[in-house]
Short mmCIF file of N, CA and C in Angstrom, two decimals:
data_model
loop_
_atom_site.label_atom_id
_atom_site.label_comp_id
_atom_site.label_asym_id
_atom_site.label_seq_id
_atom_site.Cartn_x
_atom_site.Cartn_y
_atom_site.Cartn_z
N UNK A 20 0.82 -1.14 0.06
CA UNK A 20 -0.03 0.05 0.01
C UNK A 20 0.90 1.26 -0.03
N UNK A 21 0.52 2.29 -0.79
CA UNK A 21 1.32 3.50 -0.96
C UNK A 21 1.20 4.33 0.37
N UNK A 22 2.19 5.15 0.58
CA UNK A 22 2.17 6.12 1.72
C UNK A 22 1.04 7.23 1.44
N UNK A 23 0.36 7.60 2.39
CA UNK A 23 -0.69 8.58 2.27
C UNK A 23 -0.23 9.94 2.95
N UNK A 24 -0.82 10.97 2.62
CA UNK A 24 -0.56 12.24 3.31
C UNK A 24 0.41 13.10 2.57
N UNK A 25 0.71 14.23 3.19
CA UNK A 25 1.65 15.20 2.52
C UNK A 25 3.07 14.64 2.68
N UNK A 26 3.93 14.98 1.68
CA UNK A 26 5.26 14.64 1.73
C UNK A 26 5.91 15.48 2.87
N UNK A 27 6.93 14.88 3.49
CA UNK A 27 7.66 15.63 4.51
C UNK A 27 8.51 16.78 3.92
N UNK A 28 8.53 17.89 4.64
CA UNK A 28 9.40 19.05 4.14
C UNK A 28 10.77 18.83 4.53
N UNK A 29 11.71 19.35 3.74
CA UNK A 29 13.11 19.24 4.06
C UNK A 29 13.50 20.03 5.31
N UNK A 30 12.88 21.27 5.35
CA UNK A 30 13.15 22.09 6.54
C UNK A 30 11.68 22.56 7.16
N UNK A 31 11.16 21.76 7.92
CA UNK A 31 9.75 22.06 8.50
C UNK A 31 9.86 23.30 9.38
N UNK A 32 8.82 24.04 9.46
CA UNK A 32 8.76 25.30 10.22
C UNK A 32 7.95 24.89 11.51
N UNK A 33 8.70 24.75 12.65
CA UNK A 33 8.04 24.31 13.88
C UNK A 33 7.91 25.39 14.93
N UNK A 34 8.52 26.50 14.67
CA UNK A 34 8.57 27.58 15.68
C UNK A 34 7.45 28.64 15.31
N UNK A 35 6.90 29.20 16.37
CA UNK A 35 5.80 30.21 16.17
C UNK A 35 6.15 31.34 17.06
N UNK A 36 5.77 32.60 16.44
CA UNK A 36 5.88 33.87 17.18
C UNK A 36 4.58 34.57 17.14
N UNK A 37 4.25 35.19 18.29
CA UNK A 37 2.97 35.98 18.44
C UNK A 37 3.43 37.41 18.69
N UNK A 38 2.69 38.33 17.99
CA UNK A 38 3.01 39.77 18.30
C UNK A 38 1.59 40.47 18.44
N UNK A 39 1.72 41.54 19.19
CA UNK A 39 0.45 42.37 19.46
C UNK A 39 0.57 43.64 18.66
N UNK A 40 -0.44 43.96 17.91
CA UNK A 40 -0.52 45.21 17.11
C UNK A 40 -1.72 46.08 17.44
N UNK A 41 -1.62 47.30 17.29
CA UNK A 41 -2.78 48.21 17.49
C UNK A 41 -3.67 48.03 16.28
N UNK A 42 -4.97 48.50 16.28
CA UNK A 42 -5.79 48.32 15.17
C UNK A 42 -5.14 48.96 13.95
N UNK A 43 -4.67 50.22 14.02
CA UNK A 43 -4.10 50.92 12.83
C UNK A 43 -2.83 50.19 12.35
N UNK A 44 -1.98 49.62 13.21
CA UNK A 44 -0.79 48.89 12.76
C UNK A 44 -1.32 47.53 11.96
N UNK A 45 -2.31 46.97 12.50
CA UNK A 45 -2.90 45.75 11.84
C UNK A 45 -3.48 46.08 10.48
N UNK A 46 -4.24 47.02 10.40
CA UNK A 46 -4.90 47.50 9.07
C UNK A 46 -3.83 47.86 8.13
N UNK A 47 -2.80 48.60 8.49
CA UNK A 47 -1.71 49.01 7.64
C UNK A 47 -0.97 47.78 7.11
N UNK A 48 -0.72 46.81 8.04
CA UNK A 48 -0.04 45.62 7.67
C UNK A 48 -0.86 44.66 6.68
N UNK A 49 -2.18 44.56 6.93
CA UNK A 49 -3.06 43.80 6.13
C UNK A 49 -3.06 44.45 4.72
N UNK A 50 -3.18 45.75 4.61
CA UNK A 50 -3.29 46.45 3.33
C UNK A 50 -1.98 46.23 2.61
N UNK A 51 -0.83 46.30 3.27
CA UNK A 51 0.45 46.11 2.60
C UNK A 51 0.52 44.69 2.02
N UNK A 52 0.13 43.73 2.81
CA UNK A 52 0.23 42.37 2.34
C UNK A 52 -0.68 42.01 1.17
N UNK A 53 -1.93 42.68 1.21
CA UNK A 53 -2.87 42.43 0.12
C UNK A 53 -2.45 43.15 -1.12
N UNK A 54 -1.85 44.37 -1.04
CA UNK A 54 -1.47 45.09 -2.18
C UNK A 54 -0.22 44.52 -2.86
N UNK A 55 0.52 43.72 -2.17
CA UNK A 55 1.67 43.06 -2.69
C UNK A 55 1.51 41.60 -2.96
N UNK A 56 0.15 41.13 -2.81
CA UNK A 56 -0.08 39.76 -3.10
C UNK A 56 0.67 38.84 -2.24
N UNK A 57 0.78 39.09 -0.96
CA UNK A 57 1.48 38.36 -0.01
C UNK A 57 0.60 37.81 1.16
N UNK A 58 0.85 36.70 1.63
CA UNK A 58 0.18 36.28 2.85
C UNK A 58 0.83 37.02 4.00
N UNK A 59 0.19 36.98 5.14
CA UNK A 59 0.81 37.70 6.33
C UNK A 59 2.16 37.11 6.72
N UNK A 60 2.34 35.74 6.61
CA UNK A 60 3.63 35.20 6.91
C UNK A 60 4.65 35.51 5.83
N UNK A 61 4.32 35.61 4.68
CA UNK A 61 5.28 35.98 3.58
C UNK A 61 5.76 37.40 3.82
N UNK A 62 4.81 38.31 4.17
CA UNK A 62 5.19 39.74 4.34
C UNK A 62 6.13 39.79 5.62
N UNK A 63 5.88 39.09 6.66
CA UNK A 63 6.69 39.16 7.89
C UNK A 63 8.10 38.58 7.54
N UNK A 64 8.16 37.42 6.87
CA UNK A 64 9.49 36.87 6.48
C UNK A 64 10.21 37.78 5.62
N UNK A 65 9.60 38.43 4.62
CA UNK A 65 10.20 39.43 3.84
C UNK A 65 10.80 40.54 4.59
N UNK A 66 10.07 41.02 5.62
CA UNK A 66 10.48 42.09 6.47
C UNK A 66 11.78 41.68 7.32
N UNK A 67 11.69 40.48 7.65
CA UNK A 67 12.84 39.94 8.55
C UNK A 67 14.03 39.82 7.62
N UNK A 68 13.88 39.42 6.37
CA UNK A 68 15.07 39.35 5.50
C UNK A 68 15.69 40.75 5.33
N UNK A 69 14.81 41.74 5.16
CA UNK A 69 15.33 43.10 4.96
C UNK A 69 16.11 43.55 6.29
N UNK A 70 15.63 43.16 7.40
CA UNK A 70 16.42 43.50 8.66
C UNK A 70 17.82 42.83 8.66
N UNK A 71 17.71 41.58 8.25
CA UNK A 71 19.10 40.90 8.26
C UNK A 71 20.04 41.41 7.26
N UNK A 72 19.59 41.92 6.06
CA UNK A 72 20.43 42.54 5.03
C UNK A 72 21.07 43.80 5.64
N UNK A 73 20.39 44.58 6.42
CA UNK A 73 20.79 45.81 6.85
C UNK A 73 21.61 45.85 8.14
N UNK A 74 21.87 44.60 8.75
CA UNK A 74 22.68 44.56 9.93
C UNK A 74 24.06 43.95 9.71
#
């Protein structure tokens, strides 16, 4: 019988971070992600990459 389910990822993402935003910060963030066709996670990862480049 063949294996069922999703294939295992090479680098699974197991860590989670929670942040608190004001209503205005949240709306600004959602608008940015939507206007750039990004998910919230993609937008945050992109921002982190920019921080790493500038340090």
